[in-house]
């Protein structure tokens, strides 16, 4: 414990006990999902109630809920523990079936018999693939003024705020969230040929983001005076879409899938 108070835990304690990184815990605060109290020194103190919310958040994420849709108050804790148990039972059942296949092959080997091809195929199916798993997508955009870009993307385009890191008074890294995807706002780095559209006068990448109602999203963004490239339009590739440029020239497209594709 970092404190003599047995009813609360510091952020380091929670990270060590749960495996959730301190960065992730702070991110949940930025999203308004967690709000631990602070002690006299301004340090976070997590209560039992905070741990309850953290369990709900983590389990909802593990069950496939996009971070933008996580609402720890919307689900009953008993319902979540039941879901957790069902998930664990499913994993254990799969492991038990794999174990039985391995045991059957071992029995044949102990009897001096070679396992047949089907048994070997079953064993292979229980092994992890050698291919690296893709677990998360991160998009990177380059900005001259990361702090200003962060504010615009959140306040005007309605994306979810992430962290901003500073070197002195200068923002050197920022993050924003679009549904279950994260966008890193990167500093200009000419040594890696990474510069803002303000420098090149051209755009070499753009982002397309799905929203529930593209017309409503457009109306809110256009009302701010944003630089809309074109208004919502039914596209032949199956979405209704409009595009807007941020202050440094990056092109953002917002889309809603069409019920029926537009005939070409």
CSV table of C-alpha atoms in Angstrom, one decimal:
chain,number,residue,atom,x,y,z
A,1,UNK,CA,0.0,0.0,0.0
A,2,UNK,CA,1.1,3.6,-0.6
A,3,UNK,CA,-1.0,4.8,2.2
A,4,UNK,CA,-1.9,3.8,5.8
A,5,UNK,CA,-5.6,4.1,4.9
A,6,UNK,CA,-6.7,0.5,4.4
A,7,UNK,CA,-9.9,1.5,2.5
A,8,UNK,CA,-8.2,3.2,-0.5
A,9,UNK,CA,-5.5,2.3,-2.9
A,10,UNK,CA,-3.0,4.5,-4.9
A,11,UNK,CA,-2.8,4.3,-8.7
A,12,UNK,CA,0.4,2.3,-8.5
A,13,UNK,CA,-1.2,-0.3,-6.2
A,14,UNK,CA,-4.2,-0.7,-8.5
A,15,UNK,CA,-2.0,-1.1,-11.5
A,16,UNK,CA,0.2,-3.7,-9.9
A,17,UNK,CA,-2.8,-5.7,-8.5
A,18,UNK,CA,-5.0,-5.6,-11.6
A,19,UNK,CA,-2.5,-5.5,-14.5
A,20,UNK,CA,-4.2,-2.3,-15.8
A,21,UNK,CA,-1.5,0.2,-16.7
A,22,UNK,CA,-1.5,3.6,-15.0
A,23,UNK,CA,-1.8,5.2,-18.4
A,24,UNK,CA,-5.1,3.3,-19.0
A,25,UNK,CA,-6.4,4.2,-15.6
A,26,UNK,CA,-5.8,7.9,-16.4
A,27,UNK,CA,-7.4,7.4,-19.8
A,28,UNK,CA,-10.6,6.1,-18.1
A,29,UNK,CA,-10.6,9.3,-16.0
A,30,UNK,CA,-10.3,11.4,-19.2
A,31,UNK,CA,-13.4,9.6,-20.6
A,32,UNK,CA,-15.3,10.2,-17.3
A,33,UNK,CA,-15.5,6.5,-16.6
A,34,UNK,CA,-13.5,6.7,-13.3
A,35,UNK,CA,-13.3,9.6,-10.8
A,36,UNK,CA,-11.0,8.5,-7.9
A,37,UNK,CA,-10.7,10.9,-5.0
A,38,UNK,CA,-7.5,12.8,-4.3
A,39,UNK,CA,-5.6,13.0,-1.0
A,40,UNK,CA,-4.1,16.1,0.5
A,41,UNK,CA,-1.1,15.8,-1.9
A,42,UNK,CA,-3.3,15.5,-5.0
A,43,UNK,CA,-2.6,11.8,-5.4
A,44,UNK,CA,-5.4,9.5,-6.7
A,45,UNK,CA,-7.0,7.3,-4.1
A,46,UNK,CA,-9.2,4.4,-5.4
A,47,UNK,CA,-12.0,3.2,-3.1
A,48,UNK,CA,-13.9,0.0,-3.3
A,49,UNK,CA,-16.5,1.7,-5.4
A,50,UNK,CA,-13.8,2.8,-7.9
A,51,UNK,CA,-12.7,-0.8,-8.1
A,52,UNK,CA,-16.3,-2.0,-8.7
A,53,UNK,CA,-16.5,0.5,-11.6
A,54,UNK,CA,-13.1,-0.6,-13.0
A,55,UNK,CA,-14.2,-4.2,-13.0
A,56,UNK,CA,-17.3,-3.3,-14.9
A,57,UNK,CA,-15.3,-1.3,-17.4
A,58,UNK,CA,-12.7,-3.9,-18.0
A,59,UNK,CA,-15.2,-6.8,-18.3
A,60,UNK,CA,-17.3,-4.8,-20.7
A,61,UNK,CA,-14.2,-4.1,-22.8
A,62,UNK,CA,-13.2,-7.8,-22.7
A,63,UNK,CA,-16.7,-8.8,-23.8
A,64,UNK,CA,-16.3,-6.6,-26.9
A,65,UNK,CA,-18.0,-3.4,-25.9
A,66,UNK,CA,-16.4,-0.4,-27.8
A,67,UNK,CA,-14.9,2.0,-25.3
A,68,UNK,CA,-17.2,4.8,-26.5
A,69,UNK,CA,-20.2,2.6,-25.5
A,70,UNK,CA,-18.9,1.5,-22.1
A,71,UNK,CA,-21.3,2.6,-19.3
A,72,UNK,CA,-20.5,1.0,-16.0
A,73,UNK,CA,-23.7,2.2,-14.4
A,74,UNK,CA,-25.9,0.6,-17.1
A,75,UNK,CA,-25.3,-3.0,-16.2
A,76,UNK,CA,-25.9,-4.9,-13.0
A,77,UNK,CA,-22.7,-6.3,-11.3
A,78,UNK,CA,-24.3,-9.8,-10.9
A,79,UNK,CA,-25.2,-9.9,-14.6
A,80,UNK,CA,-21.6,-9.0,-15.4
A,81,UNK,CA,-20.1,-11.7,-13.1
A,82,UNK,CA,-22.5,-14.2,-14.7
A,83,UNK,CA,-21.2,-13.2,-18.1
A,84,UNK,CA,-17.6,-13.4,-16.8
A,85,UNK,CA,-18.2,-16.9,-15.5
A,86,UNK,CA,-19.8,-18.0,-18.8
A,87,UNK,CA,-16.8,-16.7,-20.7
A,88,UNK,CA,-14.4,-18.5,-18.3
A,89,UNK,CA,-16.4,-21.7,-18.5
A,90,UNK,CA,-16.2,-21.5,-22.3
A,91,UNK,CA,-12.5,-21.1,-22.2
A,92,UNK,CA,-12.1,-23.9,-19.7
A,93,UNK,CA,-14.3,-26.2,-21.8
A,94,UNK,CA,-12.1,-25.5,-24.9
A,95,UNK,CA,-8.9,-26.2,-22.9
A,96,UNK,CA,-10.4,-29.4,-21.5
A,97,UNK,CA,-11.2,-30.6,-25.0
A,98,UNK,CA,-7.6,-29.9,-26.1
A,99,UNK,CA,-6.2,-31.6,-23.1
A,100,UNK,CA,-8.3,-34.7,-23.8
A,101,UNK,CA,-6.9,-34.8,-27.4
A,102,UNK,CA,-3.3,-34.6,-26.1
A,103,UNK,CA,-4.0,-37.3,-23.5
A,104,UNK,CA,-5.4,-39.6,-26.1
A,105,UNK,CA,-2.2,-39.2,-28.3
A,106,UNK,CA,0.0,-39.8,-25.3
A,107,UNK,CA,-1.9,-43.0,-24.5
A,108,UNK,CA,-1.2,-44.2,-28.1
A,109,UNK,CA,2.5,-43.3,-27.8
A,110,UNK,CA,2.7,-45.2,-24.5
A,111,UNK,CA,1.3,-48.2,-26.2
A,112,UNK,CA,3.9,-48.0,-28.9
A,113,UNK,CA,1.4,-46.8,-31.6
A,114,UNK,CA,1.9,-43.8,-33.8
A,115,UNK,CA,-1.0,-41.3,-33.6
A,116,UNK,CA,-3.1,-41.1,-36.8
A,117,UNK,CA,-3.2,-38.1,-39.1
A,118,UNK,CA,-6.6,-36.9,-37.7
A,119,UNK,CA,-5.2,-36.9,-34.2
A,120,UNK,CA,-2.2,-34.9,-35.2
A,121,UNK,CA,-4.5,-32.4,-37.0
A,122,UNK,CA,-6.5,-32.1,-33.8
A,123,UNK,CA,-3.3,-31.4,-31.8
A,124,UNK,CA,-2.3,-28.7,-34.2
A,125,UNK,CA,-5.7,-27.0,-34.0
A,126,UNK,CA,-5.1,-26.6,-30.2
A,127,UNK,CA,-1.8,-24.7,-30.6
A,128,UNK,CA,-1.5,-21.0,-30.9
A,129,UNK,CA,-0.6,-19.7,-34.4
A,130,UNK,CA,2.9,-18.4,-35.1
A,131,UNK,CA,1.4,-15.4,-36.9
A,132,UNK,CA,1.4,-12.3,-34.7
A,133,UNK,CA,-2.1,-11.3,-33.8
A,134,UNK,CA,-3.3,-7.8,-34.7
A,135,UNK,CA,-4.9,-6.4,-31.5
A,136,UNK,CA,-5.4,-2.7,-32.1
A,137,UNK,CA,-5.4,-0.1,-34.8
A,138,UNK,CA,-3.7,3.2,-34.2
A,139,UNK,CA,-3.8,6.0,-36.8
A,140,UNK,CA,-1.1,8.8,-36.8
A,141,UNK,CA,-1.5,12.3,-38.1
A,142,UNK,CA,1.1,15.0,-38.1
A,143,UNK,CA,0.4,18.5,-36.8
A,144,UNK,CA,2.4,21.7,-36.2
A,145,UNK,CA,0.2,22.7,-33.2
A,146,UNK,CA,-0.9,19.5,-31.4
A,147,UNK,CA,-2.8,21.3,-28.6
A,148,UNK,CA,-4.9,23.4,-31.1
A,149,UNK,CA,-5.6,20.3,-33.3
A,150,UNK,CA,-6.7,18.4,-30.2
A,151,UNK,CA,-9.1,21.1,-29.2
A,152,UNK,CA,-10.6,21.3,-32.7
A,153,UNK,CA,-11.0,17.6,-33.1
A,154,UNK,CA,-12.8,17.4,-29.8
A,155,UNK,CA,-14.8,20.6,-29.8
A,156,UNK,CA,-15.7,20.8,-33.5
A,157,UNK,CA,-15.7,17.3,-34.8
A,158,UNK,CA,-17.0,15.7,-31.6
A,159,UNK,CA,-14.3,13.1,-31.2
A,160,UNK,CA,-13.5,11.8,-27.7
A,161,UNK,CA,-10.5,13.5,-25.9
A,162,UNK,CA,-7.4,11.5,-25.0
A,163,UNK,CA,-4.2,12.6,-23.3
A,164,UNK,CA,-1.8,15.4,-24.3
A,165,UNK,CA,1.9,15.2,-23.4
A,166,UNK,CA,4.0,18.4,-23.1
A,167,UNK,CA,7.6,19.3,-23.2
A,168,UNK,CA,7.6,22.5,-21.2
A,169,UNK,CA,4.8,24.6,-22.8
A,170,UNK,CA,4.8,22.7,-26.1
A,171,UNK,CA,2.5,19.8,-26.8
A,172,UNK,CA,4.6,16.9,-28.3
A,173,UNK,CA,2.0,14.2,-28.4
A,174,UNK,CA,-1.8,14.0,-28.3
A,175,UNK,CA,-4.5,11.4,-28.6
A,176,UNK,CA,-8.2,11.4,-29.6
A,177,UNK,CA,-10.6,8.5,-29.9
A,178,UNK,CA,-13.1,7.7,-32.6
A,179,UNK,CA,-15.3,4.8,-31.5
A,180,UNK,CA,-12.9,2.0,-30.7
A,181,UNK,CA,-10.1,3.5,-32.7
A,182,UNK,CA,-7.3,5.9,-31.5
A,183,UNK,CA,-5.6,8.7,-33.4
A,184,UNK,CA,-2.2,9.9,-32.4
A,185,UNK,CA,-1.4,13.5,-33.0
A,186,UNK,CA,2.3,13.5,-33.8
A,187,UNK,CA,4.7,16.4,-33.9
A,188,UNK,CA,6.4,17.4,-37.2
A,189,UNK,CA,9.5,15.4,-37.6
A,190,UNK,CA,11.3,16.4,-40.8
A,191,UNK,CA,14.1,13.8,-40.1
A,192,UNK,CA,11.5,11.2,-40.7
A,193,UNK,CA,9.8,13.1,-43.6
A,194,UNK,CA,6.7,13.6,-41.3
A,195,UNK,CA,5.2,17.1,-41.8
A,196,UNK,CA,1.8,18.7,-41.6
A,197,UNK,CA,-0.2,19.5,-44.7
A,198,UNK,CA,0.5,23.1,-43.8
A,199,UNK,CA,4.1,22.4,-44.8
A,200,UNK,CA,3.6,20.5,-48.0
A,201,UNK,CA,0.3,22.1,-49.2
A,202,UNK,CA,-1.0,18.6,-49.9
A,203,UNK,CA,-2.8,15.8,-48.0
A,204,UNK,CA,-1.3,12.3,-48.2
A,205,UNK,CA,-3.8,10.6,-45.9
A,206,UNK,CA,-7.4,11.0,-44.7
A,207,UNK,CA,-9.7,9.3,-42.2
A,208,UNK,CA,-13.2,8.0,-42.7
A,209,UNK,CA,-15.3,7.6,-39.5
A,210,UNK,CA,-18.7,6.0,-39.2
A,211,UNK,CA,-21.4,7.9,-37.3
A,212,UNK,CA,-25.0,7.1,-36.5
A,213,UNK,CA,-26.5,10.1,-38.3
A,214,UNK,CA,-24.2,11.8,-40.8
A,215,UNK,CA,-26.7,14.6,-41.6
A,216,UNK,CA,-27.0,15.5,-38.0
A,217,UNK,CA,-23.2,15.4,-37.5
A,218,UNK,CA,-22.7,17.6,-40.6
A,219,UNK,CA,-25.2,20.1,-39.3
A,220,UNK,CA,-23.4,20.5,-36.0
A,221,UNK,CA,-20.0,20.7,-37.6
A,222,UNK,CA,-21.1,23.2,-40.4
A,223,UNK,CA,-22.7,25.4,-37.7
A,224,UNK,CA,-19.2,26.1,-36.3
A,225,UNK,CA,-18.0,27.5,-39.6
A,226,UNK,CA,-15.8,24.5,-40.3
A,227,UNK,CA,-14.2,24.1,-43.8
A,228,UNK,CA,-16.7,21.5,-45.2
A,229,UNK,CA,-15.4,20.1,-48.6
A,230,UNK,CA,-18.8,18.7,-49.6
A,231,UNK,CA,-22.2,18.2,-47.9
A,232,UNK,CA,-23.7,14.8,-47.2
A,233,UNK,CA,-23.9,12.8,-50.4
A,234,UNK,CA,-25.0,9.2,-51.2
A,235,UNK,CA,-21.9,7.5,-52.5
A,236,UNK,CA,-21.8,4.5,-54.9
A,237,UNK,CA,-19.7,2.6,-52.4
A,238,UNK,CA,-22.6,2.3,-50.0
A,239,UNK,CA,-22.4,5.2,-47.6
A,240,UNK,CA,-23.8,8.7,-47.2
A,241,UNK,CA,-20.8,10.9,-46.6
A,242,UNK,CA,-19.5,14.4,-46.2
A,243,UNK,CA,-15.9,15.6,-45.7
A,244,UNK,CA,-14.4,18.5,-43.7
A,245,UNK,CA,-10.8,19.8,-43.4
A,246,UNK,CA,-9.3,20.5,-40.0
A,247,UNK,CA,-7.2,23.8,-39.6
A,248,UNK,CA,-4.0,22.1,-40.8
A,249,UNK,CA,-5.6,20.7,-43.9
A,250,UNK,CA,-6.2,17.0,-42.9
A,251,UNK,CA,-9.3,15.6,-44.6
A,252,UNK,CA,-11.9,13.9,-42.4
A,253,UNK,CA,-14.8,12.0,-43.9
A,254,UNK,CA,-17.9,11.1,-41.8
A,255,UNK,CA,-20.2,8.3,-43.1
A,256,UNK,CA,-23.3,6.4,-42.4
A,257,UNK,CA,-24.0,3.2,-44.3
A,258,UNK,CA,-26.8,3.3,-46.8
A,259,UNK,CA,-29.6,0.7,-46.5
A,260,UNK,CA,-29.2,0.1,-50.3
A,261,UNK,CA,-26.1,1.0,-52.3
A,262,UNK,CA,-26.5,3.7,-54.9
A,263,UNK,CA,-26.8,2.4,-58.4
A,264,UNK,CA,-23.7,3.2,-60.5
